[in-house]
Coordinates of C-alpha atoms in Angstrom, one line a residue:
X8 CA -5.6 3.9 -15.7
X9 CA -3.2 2.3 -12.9
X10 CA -5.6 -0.2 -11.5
X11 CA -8.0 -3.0 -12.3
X12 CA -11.0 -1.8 -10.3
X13 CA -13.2 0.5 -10.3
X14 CA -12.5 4.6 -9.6
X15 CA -14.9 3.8 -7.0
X16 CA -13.4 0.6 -5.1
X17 CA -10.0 2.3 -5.8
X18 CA -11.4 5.3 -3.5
X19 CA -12.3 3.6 -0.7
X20 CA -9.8 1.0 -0.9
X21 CA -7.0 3.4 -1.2
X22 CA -8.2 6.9 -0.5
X23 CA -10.8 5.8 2.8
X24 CA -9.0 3.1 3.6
X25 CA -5.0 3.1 3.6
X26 CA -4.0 6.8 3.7
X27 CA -6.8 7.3 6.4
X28 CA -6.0 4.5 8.3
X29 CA -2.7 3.5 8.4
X30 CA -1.3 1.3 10.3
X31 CA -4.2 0.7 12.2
X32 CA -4.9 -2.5 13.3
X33 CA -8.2 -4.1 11.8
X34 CA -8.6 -1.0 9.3
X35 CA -6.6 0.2 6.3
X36 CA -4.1 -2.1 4.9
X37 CA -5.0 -5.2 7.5
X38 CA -8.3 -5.1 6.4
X39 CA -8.1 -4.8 2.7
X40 CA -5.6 -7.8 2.4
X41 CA -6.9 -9.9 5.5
X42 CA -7.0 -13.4 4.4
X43 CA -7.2 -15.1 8.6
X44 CA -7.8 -18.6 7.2
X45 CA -3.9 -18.7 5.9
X46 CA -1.5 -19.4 7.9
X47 CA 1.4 -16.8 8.3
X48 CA 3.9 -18.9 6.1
X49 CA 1.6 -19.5 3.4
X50 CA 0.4 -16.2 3.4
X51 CA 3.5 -14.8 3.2
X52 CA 6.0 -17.0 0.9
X53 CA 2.8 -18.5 -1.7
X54 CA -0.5 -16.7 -1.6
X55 CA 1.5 -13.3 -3.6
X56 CA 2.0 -15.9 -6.6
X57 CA -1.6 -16.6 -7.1
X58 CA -2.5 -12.1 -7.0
X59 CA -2.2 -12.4 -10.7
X60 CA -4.9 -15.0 -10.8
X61 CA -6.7 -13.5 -8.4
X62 CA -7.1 -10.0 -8.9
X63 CA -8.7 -9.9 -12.5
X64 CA -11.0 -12.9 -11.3
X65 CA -12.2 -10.8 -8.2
X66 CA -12.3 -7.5 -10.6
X67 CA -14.7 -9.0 -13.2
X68 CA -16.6 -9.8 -9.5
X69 CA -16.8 -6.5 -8.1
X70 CA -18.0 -5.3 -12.0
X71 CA -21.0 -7.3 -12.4
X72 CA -22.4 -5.4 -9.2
X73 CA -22.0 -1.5 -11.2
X74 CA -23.9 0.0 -13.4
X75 CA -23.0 -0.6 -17.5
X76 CA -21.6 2.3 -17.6
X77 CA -19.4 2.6 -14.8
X78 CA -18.4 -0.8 -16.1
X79 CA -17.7 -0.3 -19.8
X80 CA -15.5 3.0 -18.3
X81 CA -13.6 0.4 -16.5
X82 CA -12.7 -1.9 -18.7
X83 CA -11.6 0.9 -21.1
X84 CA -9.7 2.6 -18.5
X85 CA -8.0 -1.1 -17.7
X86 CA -7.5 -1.2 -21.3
X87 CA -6.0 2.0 -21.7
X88 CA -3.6 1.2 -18.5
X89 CA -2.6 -2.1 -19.3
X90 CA -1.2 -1.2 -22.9
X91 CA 0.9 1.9 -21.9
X92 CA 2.5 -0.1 -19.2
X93 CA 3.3 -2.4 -21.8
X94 CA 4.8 0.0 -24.1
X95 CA 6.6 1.7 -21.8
X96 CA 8.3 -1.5 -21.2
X97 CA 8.6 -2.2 -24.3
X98 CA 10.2 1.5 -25.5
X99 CA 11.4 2.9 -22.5
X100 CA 12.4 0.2 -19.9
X101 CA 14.8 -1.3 -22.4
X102 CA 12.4 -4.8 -22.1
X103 CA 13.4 -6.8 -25.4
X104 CA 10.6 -9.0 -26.0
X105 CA 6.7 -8.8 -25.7
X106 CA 6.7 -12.1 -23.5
X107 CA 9.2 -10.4 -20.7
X108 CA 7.3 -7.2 -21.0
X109 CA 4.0 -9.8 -20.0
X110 CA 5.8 -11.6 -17.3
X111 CA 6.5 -8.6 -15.6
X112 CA 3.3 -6.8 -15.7
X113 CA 1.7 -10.1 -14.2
X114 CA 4.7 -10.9 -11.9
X115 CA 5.0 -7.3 -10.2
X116 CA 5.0 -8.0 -6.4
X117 CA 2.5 -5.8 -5.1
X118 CA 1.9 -8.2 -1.6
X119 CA 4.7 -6.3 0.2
X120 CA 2.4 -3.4 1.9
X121 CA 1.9 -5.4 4.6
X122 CA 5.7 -5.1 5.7
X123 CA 4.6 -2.0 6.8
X124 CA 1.9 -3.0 10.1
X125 CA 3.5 -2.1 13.0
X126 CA 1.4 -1.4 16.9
X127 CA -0.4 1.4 16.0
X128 CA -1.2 4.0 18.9
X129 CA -4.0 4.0 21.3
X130 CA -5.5 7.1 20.5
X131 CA -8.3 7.2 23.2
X132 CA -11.0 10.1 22.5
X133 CA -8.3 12.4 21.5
X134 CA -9.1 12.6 17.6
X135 CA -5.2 13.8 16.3
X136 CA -4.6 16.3 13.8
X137 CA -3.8 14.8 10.2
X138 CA 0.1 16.0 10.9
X139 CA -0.2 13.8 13.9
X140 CA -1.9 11.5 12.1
X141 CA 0.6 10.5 9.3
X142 CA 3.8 11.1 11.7
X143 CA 2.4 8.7 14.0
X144 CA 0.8 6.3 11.6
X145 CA 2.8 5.9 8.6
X146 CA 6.8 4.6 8.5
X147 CA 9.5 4.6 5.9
X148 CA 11.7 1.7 5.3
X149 CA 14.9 2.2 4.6
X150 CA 16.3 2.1 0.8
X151 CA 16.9 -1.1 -1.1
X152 CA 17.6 -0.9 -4.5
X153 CA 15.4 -3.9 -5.6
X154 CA 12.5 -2.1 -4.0
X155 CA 13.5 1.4 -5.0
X156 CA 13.3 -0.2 -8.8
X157 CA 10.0 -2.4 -8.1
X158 CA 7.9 0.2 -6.6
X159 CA 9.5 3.3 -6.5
X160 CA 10.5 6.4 -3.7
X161 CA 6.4 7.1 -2.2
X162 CA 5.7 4.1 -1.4
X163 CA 9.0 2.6 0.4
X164 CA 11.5 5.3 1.5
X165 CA 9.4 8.1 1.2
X166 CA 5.9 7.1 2.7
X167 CA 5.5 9.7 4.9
X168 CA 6.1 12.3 2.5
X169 CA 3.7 10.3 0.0
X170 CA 0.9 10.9 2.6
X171 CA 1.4 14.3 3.5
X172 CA 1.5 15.5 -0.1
X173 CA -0.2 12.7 -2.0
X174 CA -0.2 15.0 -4.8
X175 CA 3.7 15.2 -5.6
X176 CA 5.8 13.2 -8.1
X177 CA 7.7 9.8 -6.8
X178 CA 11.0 11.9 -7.5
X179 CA 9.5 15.3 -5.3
X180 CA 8.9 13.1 -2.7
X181 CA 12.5 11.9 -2.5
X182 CA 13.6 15.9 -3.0
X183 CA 10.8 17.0 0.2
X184 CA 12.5 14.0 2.4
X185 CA 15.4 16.0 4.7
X186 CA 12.9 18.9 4.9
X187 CA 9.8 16.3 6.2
X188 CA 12.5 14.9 8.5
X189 CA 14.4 17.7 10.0
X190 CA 10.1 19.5 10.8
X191 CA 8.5 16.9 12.7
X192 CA 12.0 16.5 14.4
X193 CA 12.4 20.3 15.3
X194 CA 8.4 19.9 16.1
X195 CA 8.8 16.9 18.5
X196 CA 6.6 14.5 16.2
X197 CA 8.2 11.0 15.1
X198 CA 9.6 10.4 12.0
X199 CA 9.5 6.4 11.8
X200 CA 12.0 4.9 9.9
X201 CA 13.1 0.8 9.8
X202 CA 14.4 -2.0 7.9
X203 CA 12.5 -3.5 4.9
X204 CA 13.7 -7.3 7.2
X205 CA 13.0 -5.5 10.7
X206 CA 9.4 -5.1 9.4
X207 CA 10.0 -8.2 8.0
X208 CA 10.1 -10.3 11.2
X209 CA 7.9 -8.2 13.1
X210 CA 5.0 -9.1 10.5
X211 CA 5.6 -13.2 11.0
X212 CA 6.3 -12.8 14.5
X213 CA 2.8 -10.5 15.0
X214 CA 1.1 -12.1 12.0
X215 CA -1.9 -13.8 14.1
X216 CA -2.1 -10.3 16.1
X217 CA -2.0 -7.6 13.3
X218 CA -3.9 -10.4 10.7
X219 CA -6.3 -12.9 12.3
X220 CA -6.7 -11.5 15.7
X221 CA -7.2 -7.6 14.5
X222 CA -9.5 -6.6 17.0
X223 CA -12.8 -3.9 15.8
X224 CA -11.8 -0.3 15.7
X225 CA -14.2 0.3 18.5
X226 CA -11.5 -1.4 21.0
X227 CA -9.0 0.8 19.3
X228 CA -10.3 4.3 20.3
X229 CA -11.6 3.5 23.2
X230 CA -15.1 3.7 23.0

């Protein structure tokens, strides 16, 4: 109901891709929005303003390779999504005309996951356990009310906790936080934490590294 894809390109892309691989170079969020022919000023500042344009045109794509009826679910369930985010807007948000309701479904700015590359670690053969895992490979940046209001607690402040218990609200996520933070401390596991402008300059500084460069996952664990 929240997307414009597929359950099943949803899955992978989110489920198989970003919470298992996060932060790894090459893999999860690197991969899904690699685009190595930009370079790292006009992939940054102008390619977000043409993801409305985009996104339904590579939808419809992805659609005409599914069957008719994974495809007629789809564009119901797109159907379906689209109209209660609109009336939420419209009754809830406090939006006071259909056009601004519009603008901002369209104008959301969903390119920011990127902020979030960082080195990820060089795991060798040792395959991690998953609280390993999201300690090590997922970071929280630190609150910002524009951000806290445009995408909410799980995906900026509260990342960690979003991946450890993708299951809870955006609000129990903000409530789990001190008790997240002070059990990986007390176990000796990193609780990242930085900047929304630290990862900021870190991304244009690394941008050919972590975006053109990524090297294959085989280099990554050592094989």
């Amino acid at each position: 109901v929240c997307t414009i894809f597929t359950a099943e390109h949803t899955t992978h892309g989110h489920i198989k891709m970003h919470h298992d691989y996060t932060n790894v170079v090459g893999l999860g969020d690197s991969s899904t929005w690699r685009l190595p022919y930009l370079n790292r000023c006009v992939y940054t500042f102008l390619a977000p303003f043409l993801l409305p344009i985009a996104t339904p045109l590579v939808a419809v794509e992805r659609l005409r390779k599914v069957e008719l009826r994974t495809a007629l679910r789809t564009l119901a369930l797109i159907s379906l999504g689209l109209y209660s985010h609109y009336w939420l807007l419209l009754n809830v948000s406090g939006f006071k005309s259909p056009s601004s309701a519009l603008g901002f479904l369209l104008a959301h700015p969903y390119h920011h996951v990127n902020i979030f590359q960082g080195r990820p670690p060089q795991p060798g053969h040792w395959a991690p356990r998953r609280i390993h895992m999201m300690s090590l490979r997922v970071l929280n940046l630190a609150r910002v009310p524009v951000l806290d209001w445009a995408f909410g607690h799980s995906i900026i402040s509260c990342h960690v906790e979003q991946h450890l218990f993708p299951r809870l609200s955006d609000n129990m996520c903000l409530k789990v936080k001190p008790v997240v933070s002070q059990f990986l401390h007390e176990k000796q596991l990193p609780y990242n934490e930085d900047s929304y402008l630290a990862r900021f300059r870190l991304f244009l500084h690394c941008y050919e590294e972590f975006m053109v460069q990524a090297p294959p996952i085989t280099e990554l664990v050592g094989l």
